[in-house]
CSV table of C-alpha atoms and ligand atoms in Angstrom, one decimal:
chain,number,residue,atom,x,y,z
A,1,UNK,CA,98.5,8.4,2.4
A,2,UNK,CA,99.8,5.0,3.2
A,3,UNK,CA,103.6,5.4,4.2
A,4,UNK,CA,104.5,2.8,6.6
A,5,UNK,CA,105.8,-0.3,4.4
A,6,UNK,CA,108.7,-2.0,5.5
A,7,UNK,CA,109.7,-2.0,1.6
A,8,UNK,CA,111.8,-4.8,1.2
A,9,UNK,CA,112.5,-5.3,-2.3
A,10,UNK,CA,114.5,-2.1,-1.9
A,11,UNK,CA,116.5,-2.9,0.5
A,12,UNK,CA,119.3,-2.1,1.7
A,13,UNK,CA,118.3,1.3,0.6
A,14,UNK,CA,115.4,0.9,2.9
A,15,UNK,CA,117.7,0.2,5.9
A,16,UNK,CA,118.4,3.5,6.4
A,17,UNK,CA,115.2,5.1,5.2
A,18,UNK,CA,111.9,4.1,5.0
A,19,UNK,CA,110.8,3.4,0.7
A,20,UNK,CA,108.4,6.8,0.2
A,21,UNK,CA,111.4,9.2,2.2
A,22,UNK,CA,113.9,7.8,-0.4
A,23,UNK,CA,114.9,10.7,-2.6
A,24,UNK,CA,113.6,10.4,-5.9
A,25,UNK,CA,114.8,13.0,-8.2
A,26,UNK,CA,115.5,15.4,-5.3
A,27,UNK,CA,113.1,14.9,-2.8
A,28,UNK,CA,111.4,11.9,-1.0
A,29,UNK,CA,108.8,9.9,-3.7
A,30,UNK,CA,106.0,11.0,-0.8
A,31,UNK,CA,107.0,14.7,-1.3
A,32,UNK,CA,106.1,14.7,-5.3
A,33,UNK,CA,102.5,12.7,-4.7
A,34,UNK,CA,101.5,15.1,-1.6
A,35,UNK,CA,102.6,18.0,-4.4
A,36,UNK,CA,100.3,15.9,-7.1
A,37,UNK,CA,97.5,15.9,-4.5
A,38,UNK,CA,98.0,19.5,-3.0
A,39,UNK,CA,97.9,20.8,-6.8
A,40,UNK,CA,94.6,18.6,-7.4
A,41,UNK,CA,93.2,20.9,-4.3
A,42,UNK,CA,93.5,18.8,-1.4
A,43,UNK,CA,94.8,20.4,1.6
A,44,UNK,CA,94.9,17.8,4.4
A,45,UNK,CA,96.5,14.4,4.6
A,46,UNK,CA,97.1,12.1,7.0
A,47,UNK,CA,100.1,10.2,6.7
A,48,UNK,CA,99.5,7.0,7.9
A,49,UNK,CA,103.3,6.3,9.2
A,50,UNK,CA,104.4,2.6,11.1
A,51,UNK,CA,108.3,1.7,9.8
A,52,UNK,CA,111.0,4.5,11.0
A,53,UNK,CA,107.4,6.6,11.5
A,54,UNK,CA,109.6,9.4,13.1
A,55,UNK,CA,111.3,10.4,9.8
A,56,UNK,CA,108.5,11.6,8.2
A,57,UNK,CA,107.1,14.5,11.0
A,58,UNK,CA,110.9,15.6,10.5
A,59,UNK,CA,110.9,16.3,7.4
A,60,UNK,CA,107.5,17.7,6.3
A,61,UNK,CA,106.7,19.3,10.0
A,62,UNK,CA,102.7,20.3,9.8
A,63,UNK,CA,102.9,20.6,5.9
A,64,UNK,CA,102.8,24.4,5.4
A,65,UNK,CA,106.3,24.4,3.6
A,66,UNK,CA,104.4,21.9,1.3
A,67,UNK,CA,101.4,24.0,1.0
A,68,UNK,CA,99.1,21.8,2.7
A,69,UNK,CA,98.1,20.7,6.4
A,70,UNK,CA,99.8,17.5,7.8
A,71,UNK,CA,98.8,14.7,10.4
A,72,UNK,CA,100.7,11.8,11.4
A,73,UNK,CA,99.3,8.2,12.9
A,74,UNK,CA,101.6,6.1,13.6
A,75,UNK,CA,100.8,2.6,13.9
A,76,UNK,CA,102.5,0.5,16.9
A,77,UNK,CA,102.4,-2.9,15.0
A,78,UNK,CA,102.2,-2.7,11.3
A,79,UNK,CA,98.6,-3.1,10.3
A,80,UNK,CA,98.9,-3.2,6.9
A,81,UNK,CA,97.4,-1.3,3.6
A,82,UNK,CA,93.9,-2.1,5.6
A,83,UNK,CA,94.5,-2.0,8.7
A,84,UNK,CA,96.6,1.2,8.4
A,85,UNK,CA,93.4,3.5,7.1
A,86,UNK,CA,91.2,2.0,9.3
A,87,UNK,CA,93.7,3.5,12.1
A,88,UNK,CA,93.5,7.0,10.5
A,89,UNK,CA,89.3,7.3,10.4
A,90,UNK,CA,88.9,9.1,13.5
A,91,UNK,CA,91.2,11.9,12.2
A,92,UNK,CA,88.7,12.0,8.9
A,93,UNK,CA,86.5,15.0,8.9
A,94,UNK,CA,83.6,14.5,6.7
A,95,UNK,CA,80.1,12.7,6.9
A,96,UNK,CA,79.3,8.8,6.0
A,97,UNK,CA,79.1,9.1,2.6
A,98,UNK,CA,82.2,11.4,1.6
A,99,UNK,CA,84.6,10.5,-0.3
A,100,UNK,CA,88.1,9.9,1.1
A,101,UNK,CA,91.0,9.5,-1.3
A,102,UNK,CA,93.6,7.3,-0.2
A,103,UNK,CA,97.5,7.1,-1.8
A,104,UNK,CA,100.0,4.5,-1.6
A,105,UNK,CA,103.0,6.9,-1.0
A,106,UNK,CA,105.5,4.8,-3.0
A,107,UNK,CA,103.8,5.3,-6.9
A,108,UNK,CA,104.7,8.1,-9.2
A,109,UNK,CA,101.7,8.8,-10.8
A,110,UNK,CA,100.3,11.4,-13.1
A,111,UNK,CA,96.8,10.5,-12.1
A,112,UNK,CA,93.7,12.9,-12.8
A,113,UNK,CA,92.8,12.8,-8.7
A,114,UNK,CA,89.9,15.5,-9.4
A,115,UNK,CA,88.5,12.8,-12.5
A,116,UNK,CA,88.9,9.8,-10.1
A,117,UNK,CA,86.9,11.4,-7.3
A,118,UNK,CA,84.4,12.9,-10.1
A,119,UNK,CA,84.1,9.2,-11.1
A,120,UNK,CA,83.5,7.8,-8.0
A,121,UNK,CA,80.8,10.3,-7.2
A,122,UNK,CA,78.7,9.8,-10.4
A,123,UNK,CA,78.5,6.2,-9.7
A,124,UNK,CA,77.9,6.3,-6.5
A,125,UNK,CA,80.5,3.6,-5.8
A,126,UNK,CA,81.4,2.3,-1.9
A,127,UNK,CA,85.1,2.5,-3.6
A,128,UNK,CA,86.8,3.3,-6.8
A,129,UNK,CA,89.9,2.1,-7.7
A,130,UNK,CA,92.7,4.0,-10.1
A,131,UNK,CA,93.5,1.2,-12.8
A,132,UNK,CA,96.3,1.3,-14.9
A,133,UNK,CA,98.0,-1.3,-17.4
A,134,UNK,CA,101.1,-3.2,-17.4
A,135,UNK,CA,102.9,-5.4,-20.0
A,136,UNK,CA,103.5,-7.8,-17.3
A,137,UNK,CA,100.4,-8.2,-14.7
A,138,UNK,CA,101.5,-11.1,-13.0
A,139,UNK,CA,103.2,-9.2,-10.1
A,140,UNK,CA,100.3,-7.5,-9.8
A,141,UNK,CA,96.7,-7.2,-8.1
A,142,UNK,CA,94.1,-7.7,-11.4
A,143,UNK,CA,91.4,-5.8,-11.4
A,144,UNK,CA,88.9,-6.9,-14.5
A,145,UNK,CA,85.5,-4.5,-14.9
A,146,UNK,CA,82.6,-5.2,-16.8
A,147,UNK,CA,81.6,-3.2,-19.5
A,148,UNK,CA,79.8,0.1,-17.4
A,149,UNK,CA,83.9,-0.2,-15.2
A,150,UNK,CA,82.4,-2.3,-12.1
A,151,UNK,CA,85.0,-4.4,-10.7
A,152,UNK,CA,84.2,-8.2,-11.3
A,153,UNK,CA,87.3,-9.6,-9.0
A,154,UNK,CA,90.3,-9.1,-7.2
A,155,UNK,CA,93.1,-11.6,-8.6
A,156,UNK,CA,96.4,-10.5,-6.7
A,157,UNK,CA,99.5,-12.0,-8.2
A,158,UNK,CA,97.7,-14.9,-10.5
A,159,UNK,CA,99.7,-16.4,-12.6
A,160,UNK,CA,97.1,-16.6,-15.7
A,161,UNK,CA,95.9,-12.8,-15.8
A,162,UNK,CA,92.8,-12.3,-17.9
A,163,UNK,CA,92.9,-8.1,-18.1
A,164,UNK,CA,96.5,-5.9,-18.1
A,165,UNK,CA,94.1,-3.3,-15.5
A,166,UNK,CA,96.0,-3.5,-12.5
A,167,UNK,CA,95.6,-1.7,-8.9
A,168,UNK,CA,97.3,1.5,-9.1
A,169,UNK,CA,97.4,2.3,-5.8
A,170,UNK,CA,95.3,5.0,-5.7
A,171,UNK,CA,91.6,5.0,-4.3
A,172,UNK,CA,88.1,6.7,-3.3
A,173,UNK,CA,86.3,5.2,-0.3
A,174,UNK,CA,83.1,6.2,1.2
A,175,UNK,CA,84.1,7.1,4.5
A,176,UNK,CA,81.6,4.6,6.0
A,177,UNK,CA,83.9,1.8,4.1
A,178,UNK,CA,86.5,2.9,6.2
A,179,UNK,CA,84.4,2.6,9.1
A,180,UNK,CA,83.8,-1.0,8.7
A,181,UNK,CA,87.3,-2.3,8.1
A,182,UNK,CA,87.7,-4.3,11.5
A,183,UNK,CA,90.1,-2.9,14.2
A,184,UNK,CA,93.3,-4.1,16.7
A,185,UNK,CA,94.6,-6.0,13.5
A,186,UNK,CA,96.5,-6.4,10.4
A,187,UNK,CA,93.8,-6.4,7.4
A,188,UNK,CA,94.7,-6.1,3.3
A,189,UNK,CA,92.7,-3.8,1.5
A,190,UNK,CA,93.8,-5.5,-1.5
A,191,UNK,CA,93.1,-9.4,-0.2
A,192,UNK,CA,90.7,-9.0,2.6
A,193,UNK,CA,88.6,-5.6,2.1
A,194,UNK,CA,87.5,-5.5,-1.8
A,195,UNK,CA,87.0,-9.4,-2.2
A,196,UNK,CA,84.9,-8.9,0.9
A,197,UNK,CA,83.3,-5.5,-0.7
A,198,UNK,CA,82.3,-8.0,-3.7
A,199,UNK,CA,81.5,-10.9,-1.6
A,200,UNK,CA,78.4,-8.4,-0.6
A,201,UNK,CA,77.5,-6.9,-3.8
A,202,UNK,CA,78.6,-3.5,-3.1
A,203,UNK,CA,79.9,-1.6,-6.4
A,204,UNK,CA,83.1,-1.1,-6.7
A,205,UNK,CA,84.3,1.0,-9.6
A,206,UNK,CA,87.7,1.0,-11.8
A,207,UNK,CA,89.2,4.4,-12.9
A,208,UNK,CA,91.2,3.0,-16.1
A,209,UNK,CA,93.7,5.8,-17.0
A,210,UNK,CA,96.6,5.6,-19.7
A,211,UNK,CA,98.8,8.4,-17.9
A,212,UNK,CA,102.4,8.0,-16.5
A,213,UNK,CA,102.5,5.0,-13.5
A,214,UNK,CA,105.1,3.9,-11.7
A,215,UNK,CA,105.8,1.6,-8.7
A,216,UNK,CA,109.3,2.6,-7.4
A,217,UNK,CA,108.7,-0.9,-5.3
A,218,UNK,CA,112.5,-2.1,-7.1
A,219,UNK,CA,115.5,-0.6,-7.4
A,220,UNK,CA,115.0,-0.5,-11.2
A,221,UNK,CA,111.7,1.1,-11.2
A,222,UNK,CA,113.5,3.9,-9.0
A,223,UNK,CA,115.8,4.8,-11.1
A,224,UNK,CA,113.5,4.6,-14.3
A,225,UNK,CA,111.3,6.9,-11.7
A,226,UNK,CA,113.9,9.3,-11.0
A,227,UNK,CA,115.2,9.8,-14.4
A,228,UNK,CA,111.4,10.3,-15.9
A,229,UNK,CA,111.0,13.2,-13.2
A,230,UNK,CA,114.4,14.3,-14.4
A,231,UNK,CA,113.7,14.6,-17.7
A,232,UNK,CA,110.1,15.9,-17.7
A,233,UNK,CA,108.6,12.5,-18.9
A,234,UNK,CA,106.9,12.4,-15.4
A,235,UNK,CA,105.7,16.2,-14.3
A,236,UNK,CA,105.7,17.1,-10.5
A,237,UNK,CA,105.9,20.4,-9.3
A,238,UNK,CA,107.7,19.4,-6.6
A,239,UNK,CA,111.0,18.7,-8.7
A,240,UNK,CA,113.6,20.8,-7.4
A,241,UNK,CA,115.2,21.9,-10.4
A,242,UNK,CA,114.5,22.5,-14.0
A,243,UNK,CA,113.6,19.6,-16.0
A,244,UNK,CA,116.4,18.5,-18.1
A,245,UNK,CA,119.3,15.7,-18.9
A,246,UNK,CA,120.5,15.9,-15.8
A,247,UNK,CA,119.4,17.4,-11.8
A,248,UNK,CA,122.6,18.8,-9.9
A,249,UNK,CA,121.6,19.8,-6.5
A,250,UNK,CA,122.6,22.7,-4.3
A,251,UNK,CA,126.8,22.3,-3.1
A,252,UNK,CA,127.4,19.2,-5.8
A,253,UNK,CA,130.5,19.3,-7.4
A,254,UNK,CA,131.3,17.8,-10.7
A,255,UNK,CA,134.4,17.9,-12.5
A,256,UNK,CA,133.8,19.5,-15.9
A,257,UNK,CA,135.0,16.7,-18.1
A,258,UNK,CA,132.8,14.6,-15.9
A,259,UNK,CA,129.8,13.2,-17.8
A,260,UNK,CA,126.3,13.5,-16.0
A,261,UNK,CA,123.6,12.4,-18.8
A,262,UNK,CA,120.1,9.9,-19.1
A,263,UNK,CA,118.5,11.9,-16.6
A,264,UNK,CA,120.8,11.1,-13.6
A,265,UNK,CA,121.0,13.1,-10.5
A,266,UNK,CA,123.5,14.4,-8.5
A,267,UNK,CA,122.5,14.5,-4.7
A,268,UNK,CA,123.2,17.7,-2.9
A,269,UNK,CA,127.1,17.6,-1.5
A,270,UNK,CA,127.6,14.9,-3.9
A,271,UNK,CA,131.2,15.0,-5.9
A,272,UNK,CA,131.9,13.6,-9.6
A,273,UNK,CA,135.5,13.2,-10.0
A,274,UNK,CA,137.8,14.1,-13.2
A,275,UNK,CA,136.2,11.9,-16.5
A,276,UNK,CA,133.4,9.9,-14.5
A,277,UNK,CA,130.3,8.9,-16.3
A,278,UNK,CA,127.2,9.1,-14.4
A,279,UNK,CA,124.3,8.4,-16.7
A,280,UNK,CA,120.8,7.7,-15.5
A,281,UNK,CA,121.7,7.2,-11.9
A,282,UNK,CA,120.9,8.1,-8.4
A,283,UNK,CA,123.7,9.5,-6.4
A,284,UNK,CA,122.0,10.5,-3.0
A,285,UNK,CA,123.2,13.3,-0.9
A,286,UNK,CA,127.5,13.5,-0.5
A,287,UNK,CA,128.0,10.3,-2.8
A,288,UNK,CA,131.7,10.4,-3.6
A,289,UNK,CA,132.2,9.2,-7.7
A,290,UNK,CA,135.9,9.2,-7.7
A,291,UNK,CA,137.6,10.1,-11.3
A,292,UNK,CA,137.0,7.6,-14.2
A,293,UNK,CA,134.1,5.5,-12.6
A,294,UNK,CA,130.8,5.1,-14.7
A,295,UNK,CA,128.4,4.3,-13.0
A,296,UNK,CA,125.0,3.6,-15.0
A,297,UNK,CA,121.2,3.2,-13.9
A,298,UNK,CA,122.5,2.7,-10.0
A,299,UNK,CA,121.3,4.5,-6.8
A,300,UNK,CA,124.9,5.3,-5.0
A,301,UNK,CA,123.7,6.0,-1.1
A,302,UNK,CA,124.1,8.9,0.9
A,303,UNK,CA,128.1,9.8,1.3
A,304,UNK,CA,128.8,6.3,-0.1
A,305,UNK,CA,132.2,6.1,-2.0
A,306,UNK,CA,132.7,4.4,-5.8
A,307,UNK,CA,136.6,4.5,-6.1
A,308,UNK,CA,138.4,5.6,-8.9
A,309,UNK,CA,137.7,3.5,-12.3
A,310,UNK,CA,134.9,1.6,-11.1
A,311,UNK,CA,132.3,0.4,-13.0
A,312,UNK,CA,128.4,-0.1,-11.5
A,313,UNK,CA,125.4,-1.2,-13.6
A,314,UNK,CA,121.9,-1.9,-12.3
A,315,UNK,CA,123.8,-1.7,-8.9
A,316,UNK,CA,122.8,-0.3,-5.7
A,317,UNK,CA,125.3,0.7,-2.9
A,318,UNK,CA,124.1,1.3,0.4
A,319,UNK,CA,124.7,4.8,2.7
A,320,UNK,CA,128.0,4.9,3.8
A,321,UNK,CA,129.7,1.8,2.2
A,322,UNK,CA,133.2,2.1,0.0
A,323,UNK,CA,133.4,0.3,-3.0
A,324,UNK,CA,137.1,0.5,-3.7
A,325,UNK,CA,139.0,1.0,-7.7
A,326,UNK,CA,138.8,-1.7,-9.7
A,327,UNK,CA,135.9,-3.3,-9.2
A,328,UNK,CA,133.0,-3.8,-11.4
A,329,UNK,CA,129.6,-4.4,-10.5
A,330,UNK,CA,126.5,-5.6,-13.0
A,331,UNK,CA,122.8,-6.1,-12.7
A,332,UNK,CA,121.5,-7.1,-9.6
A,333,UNK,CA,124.2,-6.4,-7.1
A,334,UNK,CA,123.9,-5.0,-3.8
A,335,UNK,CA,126.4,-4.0,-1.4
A,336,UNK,CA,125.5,-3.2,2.3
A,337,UNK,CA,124.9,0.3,4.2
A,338,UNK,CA,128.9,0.9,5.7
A,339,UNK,CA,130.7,-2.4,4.0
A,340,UNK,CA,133.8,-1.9,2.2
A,341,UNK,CA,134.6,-4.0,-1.5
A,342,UNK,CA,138.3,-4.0,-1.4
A,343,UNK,CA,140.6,-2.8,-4.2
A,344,UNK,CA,140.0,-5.2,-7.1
A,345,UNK,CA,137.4,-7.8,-5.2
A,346,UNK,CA,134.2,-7.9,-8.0
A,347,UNK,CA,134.5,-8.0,-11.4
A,348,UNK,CA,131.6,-8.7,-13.3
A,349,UNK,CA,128.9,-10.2,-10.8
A,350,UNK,CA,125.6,-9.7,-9.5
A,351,UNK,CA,126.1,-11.6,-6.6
A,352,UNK,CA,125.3,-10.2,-3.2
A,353,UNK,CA,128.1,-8.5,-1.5
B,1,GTP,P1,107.7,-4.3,-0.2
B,1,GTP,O1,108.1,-4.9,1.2
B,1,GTP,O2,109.0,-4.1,-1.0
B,1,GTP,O3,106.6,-5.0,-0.9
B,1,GTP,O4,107.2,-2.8,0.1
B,1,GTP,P2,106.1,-2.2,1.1
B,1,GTP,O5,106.4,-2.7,2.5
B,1,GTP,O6,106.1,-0.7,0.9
B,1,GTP,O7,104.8,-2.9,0.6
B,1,GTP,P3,103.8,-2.4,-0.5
B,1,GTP,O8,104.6,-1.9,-1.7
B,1,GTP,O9,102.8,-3.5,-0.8
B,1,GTP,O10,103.0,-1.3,0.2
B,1,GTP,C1,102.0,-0.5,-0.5
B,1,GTP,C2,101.9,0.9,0.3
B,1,GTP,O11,101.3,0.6,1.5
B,1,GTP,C3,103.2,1.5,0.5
B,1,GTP,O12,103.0,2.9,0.4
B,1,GTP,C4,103.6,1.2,1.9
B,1,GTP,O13,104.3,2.2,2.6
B,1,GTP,C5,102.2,1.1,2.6
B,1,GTP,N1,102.1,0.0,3.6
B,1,GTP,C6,102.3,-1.3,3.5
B,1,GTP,N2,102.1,-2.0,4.7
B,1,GTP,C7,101.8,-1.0,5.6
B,1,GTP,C8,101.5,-1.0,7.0
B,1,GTP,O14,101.5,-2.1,7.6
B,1,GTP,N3,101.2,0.2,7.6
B,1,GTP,C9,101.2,1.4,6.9
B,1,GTP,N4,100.9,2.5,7.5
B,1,GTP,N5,101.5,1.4,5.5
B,1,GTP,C10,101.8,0.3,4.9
């Protein structure tokens, strides 16, 4: 599982923690795909790790809290989605021509992972790739098949898209694949390693699927991702908490006229003052939501403060900082880990604070 992106269009959530530890309904976005792949029956991953690598042995240990056994590689320069499984293969157990599933540790997906590797096995593919489709595939790498699902070309962000199939993030490789991705530098699997797979003729298969996908890559895919786990839309077993309109953790404390709806959680330690709003948000652990604030489809970072009759939207507030009363914040705003937004600063912006 890939887990060492630096994860930039998250930050500053990301300045503190690296994208797949951020807590996503609960518990880190890596936590509910190694649940995903431990309930699929696989019971050894290695997590390839490069930014704030330590983090990750911290919190999952050697896996058996998790139900599955853990390794860690850490990469000393970042190698890349390429680069970064080539650096795991000598940790891989099985022959040349096993299959090896690989994650990007930063989707929610509800991916059949027994179908894909059944898939890649009955066509004998050198990969096969987890499709999905998108409104919107410009952003994206397009993946169009022919007719029997082999993968025709690799068109990362193209303006002009001819399919909706997009990578998923999710594949099968034939271990000897892995083998052959070159070593001692940074190499794409999505702009180096399949082009070069098709340059050669070797089949490459697409494994189109219509279930639930999601890459938390922006802050509004995270909270869409964190309210679907919420409410059951998105199933993970590793949800910690009944599915519902709302996820309290353990030692939160909400005033009961508060109102905590859309699927928003409340991060353990957090506090929800007297007639707050909270709906569809992300307070992380000891957020402070002082009385009368509403704060809407936000992530509020760990034991940052939203002062009394605030008002966030589409916002994300870093660990630590203070946004002081009176303010109001819209769509697109950030304010940084530890800064403080005096009384009455913002009102109505998305600029960056
Ligand atoms: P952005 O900077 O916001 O694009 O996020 P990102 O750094 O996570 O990049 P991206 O979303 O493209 O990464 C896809 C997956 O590969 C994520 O799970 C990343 O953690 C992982 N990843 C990306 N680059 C590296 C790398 O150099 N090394 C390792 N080990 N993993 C990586």
């Amino acid at each position: 599982m890939l887990v060492g992106g630096q994860g930039t269009r998250l930050r500053p959530l990301t300045m503190s923690a690296p994208k797949p530890m951020l807590p996503v309904a609960g518990v880190p976005v890596t936590a509910h795909m190694l649940a995903r792949a431990r309930d699929a029956g696989i019971d050894r991953v290695v997590l390839a790790t490069s930014y704030r690598a330590e983090v990750f042995e911290q919190y999952f240990g050697d896996g058996s809290a998790h139900g599955l056994r853990l390794e860690y590689v850490t990469e000393t320069e970042p190698m890349g989605t390429g680069g970064a499984i080539r650096n795991v293969a000598e940790r891989l157990c099985g022959d040349p021509d096993e299959p090896v599933v690989i994650f990007n540790g930063d989707i929610l997906s509800g991916l059949d992972i027994e179908a894909l590797v059944s898939r890649h096995t009955e066509t004998d593919a050198a990969v096969t790739l987890h499709l999905t489709k998108v409104v919107d595939p410009r952003a994206f790498g397009v993946v169009p098949t022919d007719d029997a699902g082999r993968v025709t070309a690799f068109l990362e962000k193209t303006p002009d898209p001819p399919t909706n199939l997009i990578n998923a993030g999710c594949y099968v490789f034939r271990r000897s694949v892995i083998d052959a991705i070159p070593v001692g530098r940074p190499v794409s699997v999505e702009r180096e390693t399949f082009p070069g797979l098709l340059a050669t003729g070797t089949p490459v298969f697409g494994y189109p699927d219509s279930t639930y996908w999601l890459d938390l890559g922006t802050p509004a895919a995270f909270v869409q991702g964190s309210r679907d786990l919420v409410t059951g839309r998105m199933v993970s077993s590793a949800l910690p908490g009944p599915i519902g309109d709302c996820l309290v953790l353990e030692g939160a404390v909400v005033a009961p006229d508060a109102k905590i709806s859309g699927g928003a959680t409340v991060g353990a330690g957090a506090r929800v003052g007297a007639g707050a709003a909270v709906d569809g948000a992300v307070l992380f652990d000891g957020a402070v939501i002082e009385a009368g604030a509403s704060v809407r489809d936000s992530v509020i970072g760990r034991a940052a403060v939203v002062g009394a009759g605030v008002v966030l939207d589409g916002v994300v507030v870093g660990d630590g900082a203070v946004v002081e009363a009176g303010n109001e914040l819209r769509a697109g705003a950030r304010v940084f880990p530890g800064a403080r937004l005096a009384a009455g600063a913002v009102r109505f912006s998305s600029d960056r604070t």
